[in-house]
PDB file of N, CA and C and ligand atoms in Angstrom:
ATOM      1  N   UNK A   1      41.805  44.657  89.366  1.00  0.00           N
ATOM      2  CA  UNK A   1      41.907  46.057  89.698  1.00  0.00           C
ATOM      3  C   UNK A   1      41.360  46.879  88.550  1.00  0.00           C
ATOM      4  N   UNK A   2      41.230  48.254  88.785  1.00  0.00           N
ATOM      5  CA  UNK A   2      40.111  48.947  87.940  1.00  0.00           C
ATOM      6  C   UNK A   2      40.279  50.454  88.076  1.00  0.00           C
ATOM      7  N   UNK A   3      40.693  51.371  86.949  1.00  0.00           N
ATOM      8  CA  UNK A   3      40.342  52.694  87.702  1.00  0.00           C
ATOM      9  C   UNK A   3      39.240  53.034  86.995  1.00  0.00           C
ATOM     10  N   UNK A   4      38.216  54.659  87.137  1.00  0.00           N
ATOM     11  CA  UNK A   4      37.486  55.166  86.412  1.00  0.00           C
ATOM     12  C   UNK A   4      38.261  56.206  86.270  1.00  0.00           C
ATOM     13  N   UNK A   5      37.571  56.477  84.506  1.00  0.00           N
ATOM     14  CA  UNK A   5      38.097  57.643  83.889  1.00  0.00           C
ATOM     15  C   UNK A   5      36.902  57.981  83.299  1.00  0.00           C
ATOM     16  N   UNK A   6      36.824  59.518  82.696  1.00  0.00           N
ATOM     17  CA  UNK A   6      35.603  60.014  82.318  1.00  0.00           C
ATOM     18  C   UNK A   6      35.872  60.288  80.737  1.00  0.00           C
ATOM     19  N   UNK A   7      35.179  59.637  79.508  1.00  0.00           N
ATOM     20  CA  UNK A   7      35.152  59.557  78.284  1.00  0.00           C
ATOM     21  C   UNK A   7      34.139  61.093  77.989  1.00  0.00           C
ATOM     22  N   UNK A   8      34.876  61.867  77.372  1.00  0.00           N
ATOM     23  CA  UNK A   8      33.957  62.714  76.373  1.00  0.00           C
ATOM     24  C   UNK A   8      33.403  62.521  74.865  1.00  0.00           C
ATOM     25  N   UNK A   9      32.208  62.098  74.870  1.00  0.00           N
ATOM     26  CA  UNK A   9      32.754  61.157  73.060  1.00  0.00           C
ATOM     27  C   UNK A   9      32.240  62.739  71.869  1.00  0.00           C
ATOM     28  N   UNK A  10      31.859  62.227  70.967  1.00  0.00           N
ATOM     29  CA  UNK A  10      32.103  63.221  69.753  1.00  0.00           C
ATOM     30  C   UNK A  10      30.906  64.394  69.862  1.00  0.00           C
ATOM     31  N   UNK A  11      30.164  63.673  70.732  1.00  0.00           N
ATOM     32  CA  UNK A  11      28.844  64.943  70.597  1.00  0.00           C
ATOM     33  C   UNK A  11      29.032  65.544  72.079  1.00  0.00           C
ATOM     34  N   UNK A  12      30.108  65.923  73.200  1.00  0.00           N
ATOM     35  CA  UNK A  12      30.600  66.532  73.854  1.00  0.00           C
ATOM     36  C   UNK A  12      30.070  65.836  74.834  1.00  0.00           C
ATOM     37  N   UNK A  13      29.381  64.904  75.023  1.00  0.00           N
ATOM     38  CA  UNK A  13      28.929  63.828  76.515  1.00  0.00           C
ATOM     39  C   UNK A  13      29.181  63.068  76.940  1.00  0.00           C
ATOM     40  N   UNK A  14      29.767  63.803  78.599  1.00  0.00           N
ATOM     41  CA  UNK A  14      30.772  62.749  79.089  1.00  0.00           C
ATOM     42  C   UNK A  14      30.085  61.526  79.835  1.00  0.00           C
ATOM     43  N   UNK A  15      30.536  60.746  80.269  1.00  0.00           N
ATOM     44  CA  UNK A  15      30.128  59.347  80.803  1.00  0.00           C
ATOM     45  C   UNK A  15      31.571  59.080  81.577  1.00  0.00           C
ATOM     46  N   UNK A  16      31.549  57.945  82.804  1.00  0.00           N
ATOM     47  CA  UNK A  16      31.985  57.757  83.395  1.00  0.00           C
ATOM     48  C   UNK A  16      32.575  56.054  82.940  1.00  0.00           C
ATOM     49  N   UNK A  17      33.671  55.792  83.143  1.00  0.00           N
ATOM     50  CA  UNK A  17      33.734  54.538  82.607  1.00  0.00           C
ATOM     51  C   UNK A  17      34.252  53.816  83.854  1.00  0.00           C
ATOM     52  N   UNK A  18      34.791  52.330  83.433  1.00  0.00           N
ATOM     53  CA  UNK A  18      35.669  51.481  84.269  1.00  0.00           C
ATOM     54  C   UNK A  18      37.017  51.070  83.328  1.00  0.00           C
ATOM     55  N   UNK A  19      38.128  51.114  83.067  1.00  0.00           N
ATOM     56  CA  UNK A  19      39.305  50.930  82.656  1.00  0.00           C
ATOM     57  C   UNK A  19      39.583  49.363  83.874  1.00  0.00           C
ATOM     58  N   UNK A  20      39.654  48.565  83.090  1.00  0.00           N
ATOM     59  CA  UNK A  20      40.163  47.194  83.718  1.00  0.00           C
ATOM     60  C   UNK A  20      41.385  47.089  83.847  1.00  0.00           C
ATOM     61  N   UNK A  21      42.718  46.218  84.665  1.00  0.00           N
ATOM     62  CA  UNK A  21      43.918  46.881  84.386  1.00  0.00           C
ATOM     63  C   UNK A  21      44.641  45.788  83.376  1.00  0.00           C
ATOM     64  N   UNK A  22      43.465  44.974  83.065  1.00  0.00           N
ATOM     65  CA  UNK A  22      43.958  43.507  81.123  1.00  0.00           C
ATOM     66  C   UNK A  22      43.300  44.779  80.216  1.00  0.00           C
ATOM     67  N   UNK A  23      43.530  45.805  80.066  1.00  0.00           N
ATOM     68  CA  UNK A  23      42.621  46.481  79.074  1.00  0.00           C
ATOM     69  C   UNK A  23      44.171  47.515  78.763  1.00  0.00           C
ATOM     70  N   UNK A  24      44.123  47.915  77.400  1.00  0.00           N
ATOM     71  CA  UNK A  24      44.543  49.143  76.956  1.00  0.00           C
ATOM     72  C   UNK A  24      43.417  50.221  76.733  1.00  0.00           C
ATOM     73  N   UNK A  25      43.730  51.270  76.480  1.00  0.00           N
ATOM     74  CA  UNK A  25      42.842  52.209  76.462  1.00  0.00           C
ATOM     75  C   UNK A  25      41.694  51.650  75.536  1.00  0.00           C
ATOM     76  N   UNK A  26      42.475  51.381  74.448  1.00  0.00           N
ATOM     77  CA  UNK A  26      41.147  51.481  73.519  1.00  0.00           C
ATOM     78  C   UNK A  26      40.398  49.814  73.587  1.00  0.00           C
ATOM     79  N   UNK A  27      40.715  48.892  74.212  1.00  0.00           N
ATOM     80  CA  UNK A  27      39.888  47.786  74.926  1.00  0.00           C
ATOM     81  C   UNK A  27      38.894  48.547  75.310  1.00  0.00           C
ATOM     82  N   UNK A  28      39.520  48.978  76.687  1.00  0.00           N
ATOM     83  CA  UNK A  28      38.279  49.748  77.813  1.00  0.00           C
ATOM     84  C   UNK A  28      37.052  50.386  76.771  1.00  0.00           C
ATOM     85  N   UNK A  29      37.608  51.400  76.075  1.00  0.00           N
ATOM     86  CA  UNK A  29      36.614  52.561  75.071  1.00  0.00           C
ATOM     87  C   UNK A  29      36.060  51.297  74.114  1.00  0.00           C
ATOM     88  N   UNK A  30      36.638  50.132  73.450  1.00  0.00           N
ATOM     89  CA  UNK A  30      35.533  49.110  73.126  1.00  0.00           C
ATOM     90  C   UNK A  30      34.402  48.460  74.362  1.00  0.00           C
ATOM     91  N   UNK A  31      34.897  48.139  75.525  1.00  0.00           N
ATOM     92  CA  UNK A  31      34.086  47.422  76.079  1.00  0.00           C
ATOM     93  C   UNK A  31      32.658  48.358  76.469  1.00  0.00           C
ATOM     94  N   UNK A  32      33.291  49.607  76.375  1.00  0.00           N
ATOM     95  CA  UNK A  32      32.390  50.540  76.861  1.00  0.00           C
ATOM     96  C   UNK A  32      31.445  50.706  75.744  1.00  0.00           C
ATOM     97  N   UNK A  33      31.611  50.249  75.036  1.00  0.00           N
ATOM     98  CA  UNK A  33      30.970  50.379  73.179  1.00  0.00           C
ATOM     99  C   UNK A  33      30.792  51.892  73.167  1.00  0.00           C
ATOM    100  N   UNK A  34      32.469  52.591  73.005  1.00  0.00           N
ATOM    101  CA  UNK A  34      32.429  53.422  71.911  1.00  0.00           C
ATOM    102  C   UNK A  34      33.246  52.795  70.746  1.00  0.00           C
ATOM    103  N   UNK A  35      32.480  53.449  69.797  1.00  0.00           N
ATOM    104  CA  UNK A  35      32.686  52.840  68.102  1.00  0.00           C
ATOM    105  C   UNK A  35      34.067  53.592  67.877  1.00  0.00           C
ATOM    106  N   UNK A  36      35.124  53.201  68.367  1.00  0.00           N
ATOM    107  CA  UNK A  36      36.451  53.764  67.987  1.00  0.00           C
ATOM    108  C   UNK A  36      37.066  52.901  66.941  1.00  0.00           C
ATOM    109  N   UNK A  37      37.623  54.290  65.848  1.00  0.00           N
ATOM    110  CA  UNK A  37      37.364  52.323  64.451  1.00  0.00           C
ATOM    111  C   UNK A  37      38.921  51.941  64.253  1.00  0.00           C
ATOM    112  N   UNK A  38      39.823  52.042  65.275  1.00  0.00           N
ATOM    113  CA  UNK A  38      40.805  51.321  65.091  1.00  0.00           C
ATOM    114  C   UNK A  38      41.065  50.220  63.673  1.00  0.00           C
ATOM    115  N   UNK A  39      41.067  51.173  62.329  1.00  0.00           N
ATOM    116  CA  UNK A  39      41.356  50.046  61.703  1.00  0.00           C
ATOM    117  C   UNK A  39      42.512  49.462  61.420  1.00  0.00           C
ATOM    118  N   UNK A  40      43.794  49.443  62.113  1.00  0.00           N
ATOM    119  CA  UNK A  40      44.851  48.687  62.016  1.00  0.00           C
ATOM    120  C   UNK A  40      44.758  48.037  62.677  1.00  0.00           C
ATOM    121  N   UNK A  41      43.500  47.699  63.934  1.00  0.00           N
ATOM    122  CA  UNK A  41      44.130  46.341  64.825  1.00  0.00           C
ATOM    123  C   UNK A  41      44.582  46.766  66.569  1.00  0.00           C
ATOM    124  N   UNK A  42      45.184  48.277  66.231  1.00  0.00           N
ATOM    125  CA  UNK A  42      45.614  48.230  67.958  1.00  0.00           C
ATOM    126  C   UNK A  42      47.103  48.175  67.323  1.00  0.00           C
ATOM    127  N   UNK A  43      47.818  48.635  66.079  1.00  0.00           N
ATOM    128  CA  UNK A  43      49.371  48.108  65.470  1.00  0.00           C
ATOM    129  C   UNK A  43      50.191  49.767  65.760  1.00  0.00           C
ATOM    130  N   UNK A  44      49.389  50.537  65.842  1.00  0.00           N
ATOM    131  CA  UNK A  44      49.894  51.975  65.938  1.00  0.00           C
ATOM    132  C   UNK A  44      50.323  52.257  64.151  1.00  0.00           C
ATOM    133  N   UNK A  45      49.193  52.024  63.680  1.00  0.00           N
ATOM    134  CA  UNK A  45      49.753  52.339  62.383  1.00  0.00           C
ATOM    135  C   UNK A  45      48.669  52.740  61.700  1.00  0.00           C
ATOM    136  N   UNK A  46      47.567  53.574  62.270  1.00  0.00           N
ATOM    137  CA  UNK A  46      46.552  54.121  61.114  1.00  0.00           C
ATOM    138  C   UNK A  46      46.181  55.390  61.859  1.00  0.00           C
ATOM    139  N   UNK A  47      46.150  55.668  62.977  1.00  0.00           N
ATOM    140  CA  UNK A  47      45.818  56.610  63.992  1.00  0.00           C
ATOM    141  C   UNK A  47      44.077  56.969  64.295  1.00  0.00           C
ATOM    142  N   UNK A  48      43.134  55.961  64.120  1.00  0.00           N
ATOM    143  CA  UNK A  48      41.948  56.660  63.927  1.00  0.00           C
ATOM    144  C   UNK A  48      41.502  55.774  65.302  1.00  0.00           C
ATOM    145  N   UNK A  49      42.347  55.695  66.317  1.00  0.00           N
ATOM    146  CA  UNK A  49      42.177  55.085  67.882  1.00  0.00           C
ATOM    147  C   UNK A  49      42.872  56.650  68.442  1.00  0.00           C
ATOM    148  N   UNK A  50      42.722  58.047  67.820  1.00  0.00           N
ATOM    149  CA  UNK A  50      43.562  58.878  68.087  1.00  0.00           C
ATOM    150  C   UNK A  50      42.405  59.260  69.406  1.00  0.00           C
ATOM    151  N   UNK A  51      43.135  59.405  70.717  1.00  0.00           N
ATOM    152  CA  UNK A  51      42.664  60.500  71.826  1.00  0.00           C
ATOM    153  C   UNK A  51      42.865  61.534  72.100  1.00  0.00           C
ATOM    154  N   UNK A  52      42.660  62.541  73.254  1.00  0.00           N
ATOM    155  CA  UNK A  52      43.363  63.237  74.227  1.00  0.00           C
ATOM    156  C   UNK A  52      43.173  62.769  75.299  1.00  0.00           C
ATOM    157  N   UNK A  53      44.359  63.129  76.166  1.00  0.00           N
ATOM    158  CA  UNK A  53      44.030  63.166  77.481  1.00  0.00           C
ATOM    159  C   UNK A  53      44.251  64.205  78.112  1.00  0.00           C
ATOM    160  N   UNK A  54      43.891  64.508  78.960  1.00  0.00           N
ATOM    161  CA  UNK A  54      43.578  66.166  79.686  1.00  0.00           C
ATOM    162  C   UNK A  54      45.087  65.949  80.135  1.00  0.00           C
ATOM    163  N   UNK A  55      45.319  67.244  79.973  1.00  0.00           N
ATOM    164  CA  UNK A  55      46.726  67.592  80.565  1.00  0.00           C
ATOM    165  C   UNK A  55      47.655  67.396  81.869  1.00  0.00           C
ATOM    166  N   UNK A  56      46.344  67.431  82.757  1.00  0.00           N
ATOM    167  CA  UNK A  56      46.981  66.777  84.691  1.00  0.00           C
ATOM    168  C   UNK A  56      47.853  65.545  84.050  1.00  0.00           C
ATOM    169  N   UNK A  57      46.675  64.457  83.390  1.00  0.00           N
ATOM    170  CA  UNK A  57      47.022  63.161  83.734  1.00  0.00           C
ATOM    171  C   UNK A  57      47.746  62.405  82.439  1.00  0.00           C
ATOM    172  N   UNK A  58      48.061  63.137  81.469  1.00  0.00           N
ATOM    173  CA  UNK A  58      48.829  62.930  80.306  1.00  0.00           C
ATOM    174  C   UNK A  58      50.624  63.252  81.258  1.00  0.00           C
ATOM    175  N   UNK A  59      50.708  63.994  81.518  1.00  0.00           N
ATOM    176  CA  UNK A  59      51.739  64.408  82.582  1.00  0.00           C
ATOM    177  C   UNK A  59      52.220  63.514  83.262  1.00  0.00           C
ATOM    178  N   UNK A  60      51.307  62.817  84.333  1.00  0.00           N
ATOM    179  CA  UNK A  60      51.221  62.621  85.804  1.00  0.00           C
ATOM    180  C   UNK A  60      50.927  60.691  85.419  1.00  0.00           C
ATOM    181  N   UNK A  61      49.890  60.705  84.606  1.00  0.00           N
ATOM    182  CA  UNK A  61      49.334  59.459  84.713  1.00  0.00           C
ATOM    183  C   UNK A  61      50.133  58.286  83.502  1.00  0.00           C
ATOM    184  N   UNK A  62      50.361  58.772  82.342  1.00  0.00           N
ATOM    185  CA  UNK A  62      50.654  57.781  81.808  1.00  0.00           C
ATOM    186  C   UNK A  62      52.254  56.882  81.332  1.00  0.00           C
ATOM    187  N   UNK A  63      52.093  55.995  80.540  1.00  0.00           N
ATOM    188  CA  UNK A  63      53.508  55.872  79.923  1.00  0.00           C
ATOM    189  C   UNK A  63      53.689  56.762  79.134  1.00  0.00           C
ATOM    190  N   UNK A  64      55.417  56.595  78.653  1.00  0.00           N
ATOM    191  CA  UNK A  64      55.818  57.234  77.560  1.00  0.00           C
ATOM    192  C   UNK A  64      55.255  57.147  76.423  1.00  0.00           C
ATOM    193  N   UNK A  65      54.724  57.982  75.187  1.00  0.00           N
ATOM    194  CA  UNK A  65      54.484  57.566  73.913  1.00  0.00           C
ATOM    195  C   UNK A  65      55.552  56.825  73.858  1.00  0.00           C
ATOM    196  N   UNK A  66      54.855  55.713  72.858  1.00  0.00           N
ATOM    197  CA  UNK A  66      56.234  54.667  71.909  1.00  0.00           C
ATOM    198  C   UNK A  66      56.758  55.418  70.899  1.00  0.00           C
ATOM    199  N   UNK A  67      57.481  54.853  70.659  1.00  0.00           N
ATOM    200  CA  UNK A  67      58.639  55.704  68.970  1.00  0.00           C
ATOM    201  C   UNK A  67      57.639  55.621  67.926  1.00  0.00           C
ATOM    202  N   UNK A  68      57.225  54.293  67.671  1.00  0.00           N
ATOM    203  CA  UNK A  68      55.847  54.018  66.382  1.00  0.00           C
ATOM    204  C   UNK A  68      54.662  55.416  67.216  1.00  0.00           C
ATOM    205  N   UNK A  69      54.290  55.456  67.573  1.00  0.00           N
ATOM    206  CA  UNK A  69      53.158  56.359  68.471  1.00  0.00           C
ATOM    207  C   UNK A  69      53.309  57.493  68.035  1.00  0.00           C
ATOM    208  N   UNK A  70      54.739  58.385  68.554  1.00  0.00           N
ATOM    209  CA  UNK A  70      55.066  59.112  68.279  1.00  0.00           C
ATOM    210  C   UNK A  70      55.389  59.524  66.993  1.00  0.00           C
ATOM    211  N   UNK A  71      55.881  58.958  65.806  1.00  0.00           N
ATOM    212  CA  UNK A  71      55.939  58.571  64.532  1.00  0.00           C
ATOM    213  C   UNK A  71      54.942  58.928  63.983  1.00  0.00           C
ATOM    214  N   UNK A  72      53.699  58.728  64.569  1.00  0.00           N
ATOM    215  CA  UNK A  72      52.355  58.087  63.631  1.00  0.00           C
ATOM    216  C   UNK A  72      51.564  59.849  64.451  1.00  0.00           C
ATOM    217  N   UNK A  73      51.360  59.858  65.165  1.00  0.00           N
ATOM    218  CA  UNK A  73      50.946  61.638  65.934  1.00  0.00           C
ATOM    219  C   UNK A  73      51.865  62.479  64.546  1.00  0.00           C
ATOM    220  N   UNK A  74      53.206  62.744  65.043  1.00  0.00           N
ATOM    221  CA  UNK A  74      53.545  63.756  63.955  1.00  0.00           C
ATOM    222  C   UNK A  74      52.858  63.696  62.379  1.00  0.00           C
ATOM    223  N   UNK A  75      52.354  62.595  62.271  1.00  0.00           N
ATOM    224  CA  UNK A  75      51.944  62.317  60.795  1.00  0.00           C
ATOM    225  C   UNK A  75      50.493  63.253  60.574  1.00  0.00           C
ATOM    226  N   UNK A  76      50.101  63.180  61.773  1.00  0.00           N
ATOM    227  CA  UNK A  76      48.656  63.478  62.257  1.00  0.00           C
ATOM    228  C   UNK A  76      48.938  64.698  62.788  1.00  0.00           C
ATOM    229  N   UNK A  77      49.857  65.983  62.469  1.00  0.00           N
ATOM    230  CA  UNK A  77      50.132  67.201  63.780  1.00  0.00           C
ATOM    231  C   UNK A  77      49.009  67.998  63.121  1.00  0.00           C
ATOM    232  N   UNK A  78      47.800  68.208  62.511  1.00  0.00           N
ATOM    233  CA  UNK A  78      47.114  68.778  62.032  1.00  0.00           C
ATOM    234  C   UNK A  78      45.609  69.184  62.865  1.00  0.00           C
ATOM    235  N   UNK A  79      45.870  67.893  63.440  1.00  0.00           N
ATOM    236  CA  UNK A  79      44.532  67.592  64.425  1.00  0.00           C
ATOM    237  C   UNK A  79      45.256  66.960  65.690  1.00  0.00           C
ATOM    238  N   UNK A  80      46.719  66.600  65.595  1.00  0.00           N
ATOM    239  CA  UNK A  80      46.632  66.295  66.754  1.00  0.00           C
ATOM    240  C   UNK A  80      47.460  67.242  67.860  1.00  0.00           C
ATOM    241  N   UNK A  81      47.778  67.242  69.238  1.00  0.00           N
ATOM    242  CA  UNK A  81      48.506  68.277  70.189  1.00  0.00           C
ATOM    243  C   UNK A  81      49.130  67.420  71.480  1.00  0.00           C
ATOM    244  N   UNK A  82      49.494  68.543  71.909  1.00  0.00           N
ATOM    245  CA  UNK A  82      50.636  68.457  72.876  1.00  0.00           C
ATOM    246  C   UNK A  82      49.852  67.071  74.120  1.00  0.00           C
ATOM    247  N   UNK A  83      48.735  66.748  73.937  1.00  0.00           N
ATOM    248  CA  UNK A  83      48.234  65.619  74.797  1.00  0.00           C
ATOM    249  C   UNK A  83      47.266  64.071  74.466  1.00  0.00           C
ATOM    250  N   UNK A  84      47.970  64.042  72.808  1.00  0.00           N
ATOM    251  CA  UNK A  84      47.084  63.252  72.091  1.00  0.00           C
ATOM    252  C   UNK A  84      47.742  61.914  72.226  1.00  0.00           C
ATOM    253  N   UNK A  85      46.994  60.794  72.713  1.00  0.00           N
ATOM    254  CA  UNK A  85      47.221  59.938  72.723  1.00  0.00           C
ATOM    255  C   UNK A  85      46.773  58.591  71.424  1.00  0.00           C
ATOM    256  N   UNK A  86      47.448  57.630  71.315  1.00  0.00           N
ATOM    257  CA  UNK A  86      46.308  56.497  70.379  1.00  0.00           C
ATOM    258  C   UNK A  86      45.900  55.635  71.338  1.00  0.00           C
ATOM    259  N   UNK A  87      44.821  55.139  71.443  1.00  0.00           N
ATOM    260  CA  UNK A  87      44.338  54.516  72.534  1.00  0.00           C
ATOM    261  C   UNK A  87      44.818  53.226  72.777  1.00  0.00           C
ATOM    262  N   UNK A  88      45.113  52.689  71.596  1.00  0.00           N
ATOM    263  CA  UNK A  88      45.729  51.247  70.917  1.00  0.00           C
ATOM    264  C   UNK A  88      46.929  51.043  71.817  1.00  0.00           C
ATOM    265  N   UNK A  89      47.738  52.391  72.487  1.00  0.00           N
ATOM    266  CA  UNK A  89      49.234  52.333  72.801  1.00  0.00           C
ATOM    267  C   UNK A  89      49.285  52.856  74.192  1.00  0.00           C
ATOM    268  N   UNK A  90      48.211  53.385  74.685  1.00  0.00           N
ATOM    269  CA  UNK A  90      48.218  53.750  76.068  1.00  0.00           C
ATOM    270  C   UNK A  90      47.393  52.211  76.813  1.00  0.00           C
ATOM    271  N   UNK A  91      48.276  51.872  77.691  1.00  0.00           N
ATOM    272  CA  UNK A  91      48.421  51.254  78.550  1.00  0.00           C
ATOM    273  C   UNK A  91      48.083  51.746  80.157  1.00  0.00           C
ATOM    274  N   UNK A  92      47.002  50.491  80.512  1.00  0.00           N
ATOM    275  CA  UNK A  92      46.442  50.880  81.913  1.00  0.00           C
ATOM    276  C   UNK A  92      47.166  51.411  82.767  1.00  0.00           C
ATOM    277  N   UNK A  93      47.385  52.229  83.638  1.00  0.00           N
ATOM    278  CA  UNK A  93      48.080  53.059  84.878  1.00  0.00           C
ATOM    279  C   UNK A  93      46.820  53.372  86.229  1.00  0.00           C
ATOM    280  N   UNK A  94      47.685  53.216  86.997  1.00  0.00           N
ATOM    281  CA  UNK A  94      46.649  53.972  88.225  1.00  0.00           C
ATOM    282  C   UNK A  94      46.623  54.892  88.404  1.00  0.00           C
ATOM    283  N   UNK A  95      47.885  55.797  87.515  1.00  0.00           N
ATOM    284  CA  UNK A  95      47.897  57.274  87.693  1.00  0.00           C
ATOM    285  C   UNK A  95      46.745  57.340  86.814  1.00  0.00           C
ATOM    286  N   UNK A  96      46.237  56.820  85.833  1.00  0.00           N
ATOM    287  CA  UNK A  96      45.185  57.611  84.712  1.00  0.00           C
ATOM    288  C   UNK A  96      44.037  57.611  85.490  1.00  0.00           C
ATOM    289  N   UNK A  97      43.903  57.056  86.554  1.00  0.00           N
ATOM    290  CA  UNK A  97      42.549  57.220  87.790  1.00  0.00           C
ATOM    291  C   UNK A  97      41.873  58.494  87.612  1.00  0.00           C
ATOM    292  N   UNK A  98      40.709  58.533  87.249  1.00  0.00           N
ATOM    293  CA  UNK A  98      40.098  60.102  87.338  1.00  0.00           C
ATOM    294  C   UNK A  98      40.102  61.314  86.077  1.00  0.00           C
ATOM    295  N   UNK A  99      41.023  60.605  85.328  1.00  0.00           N
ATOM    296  CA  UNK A  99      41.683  61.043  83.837  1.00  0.00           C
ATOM    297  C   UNK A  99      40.571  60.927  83.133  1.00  0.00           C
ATOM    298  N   UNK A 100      40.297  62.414  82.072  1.00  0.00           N
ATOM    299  CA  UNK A 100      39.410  62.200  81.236  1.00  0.00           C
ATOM    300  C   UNK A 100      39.913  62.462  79.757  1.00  0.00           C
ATOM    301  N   UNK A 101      39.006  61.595  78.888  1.00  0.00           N
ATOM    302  CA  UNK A 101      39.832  61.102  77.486  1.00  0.00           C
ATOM    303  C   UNK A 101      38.729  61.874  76.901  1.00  0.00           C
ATOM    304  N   UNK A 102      39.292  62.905  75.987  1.00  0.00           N
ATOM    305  CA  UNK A 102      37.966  63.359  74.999  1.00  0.00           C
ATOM    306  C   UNK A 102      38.463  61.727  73.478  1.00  0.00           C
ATOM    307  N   UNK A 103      37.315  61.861  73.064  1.00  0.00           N
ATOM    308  CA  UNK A 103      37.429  61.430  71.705  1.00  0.00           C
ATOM    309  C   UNK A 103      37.385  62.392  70.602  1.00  0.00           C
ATOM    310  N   UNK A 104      38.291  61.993  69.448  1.00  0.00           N
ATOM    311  CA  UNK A 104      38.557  62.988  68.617  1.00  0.00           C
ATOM    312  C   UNK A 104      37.318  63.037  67.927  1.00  0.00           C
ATOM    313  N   UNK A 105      37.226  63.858  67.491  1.00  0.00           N
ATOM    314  CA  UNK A 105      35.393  64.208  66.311  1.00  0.00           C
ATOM    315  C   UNK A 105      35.853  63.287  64.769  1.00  0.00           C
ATOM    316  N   UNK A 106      34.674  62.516  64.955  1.00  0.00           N
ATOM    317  CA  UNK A 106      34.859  62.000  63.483  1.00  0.00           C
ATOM    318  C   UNK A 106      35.510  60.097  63.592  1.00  0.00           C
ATOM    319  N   UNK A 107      35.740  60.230  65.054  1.00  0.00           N
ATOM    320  CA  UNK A 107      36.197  58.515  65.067  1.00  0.00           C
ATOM    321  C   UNK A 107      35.279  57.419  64.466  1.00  0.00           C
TER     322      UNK A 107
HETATM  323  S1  FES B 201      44.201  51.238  66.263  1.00  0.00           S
HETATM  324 FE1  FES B 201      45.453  51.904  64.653  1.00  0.00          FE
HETATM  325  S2  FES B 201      46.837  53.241  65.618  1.00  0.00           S
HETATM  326 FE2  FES B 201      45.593  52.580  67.226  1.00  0.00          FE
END
């Protein structure tokens, strides 16, 4: 199973992807080869897998932030907001169907 979601990457151009449902976010945004530089691994412990997700489907579509997630955002409240996800920690949904992820500037 599979949804599409629409990636905005750093120079404001969106593209259409496929999200697999063995994929976390930031799988998918690797397979798609964006250069997201996750350098902890996917551990929720460096934040530079940091997203957004548009507001419908941050709402509607996903899990809860984790406690580490959430932890690691407040660390980051400078750049990050009320719909920032780490890609490392969002987990496939069928609600995220149609959901578009900007990438933060500078990943
Ligand atoms: S890859 Fe480090 S927090 Fe997501």
């Amino acid at each position: 199973m599979s949804i599409n979601i629409t990636v905005v990457d750093e120079s404001g151009e969106a593209q259409e992807v496929e999200w697999k449902d063995n994929q976390t976010l930031l799988e998918c945004l690797h397979k798609n080869q964006y250069p997201v530089l996750a350098t902890c691994g996917g551990n929720a412990s460096c934040a530079t897998c940091h997203t957004f997700m548009d507001p419908e489907h941050f709402e509607t579509g996903g899990d809860e932030r984790t406690e580490a997630e959430e932890d690691l955002l407040e660390m980051i409240d400078d750049v990050a907001n009320d719909y920032s996800r780490l890609a490392c920690q969002t987990e496939y949904n069928e609600g995220l169907d149609g959901a578009t992820v900007t990438l933060k500037p500078g990943m």
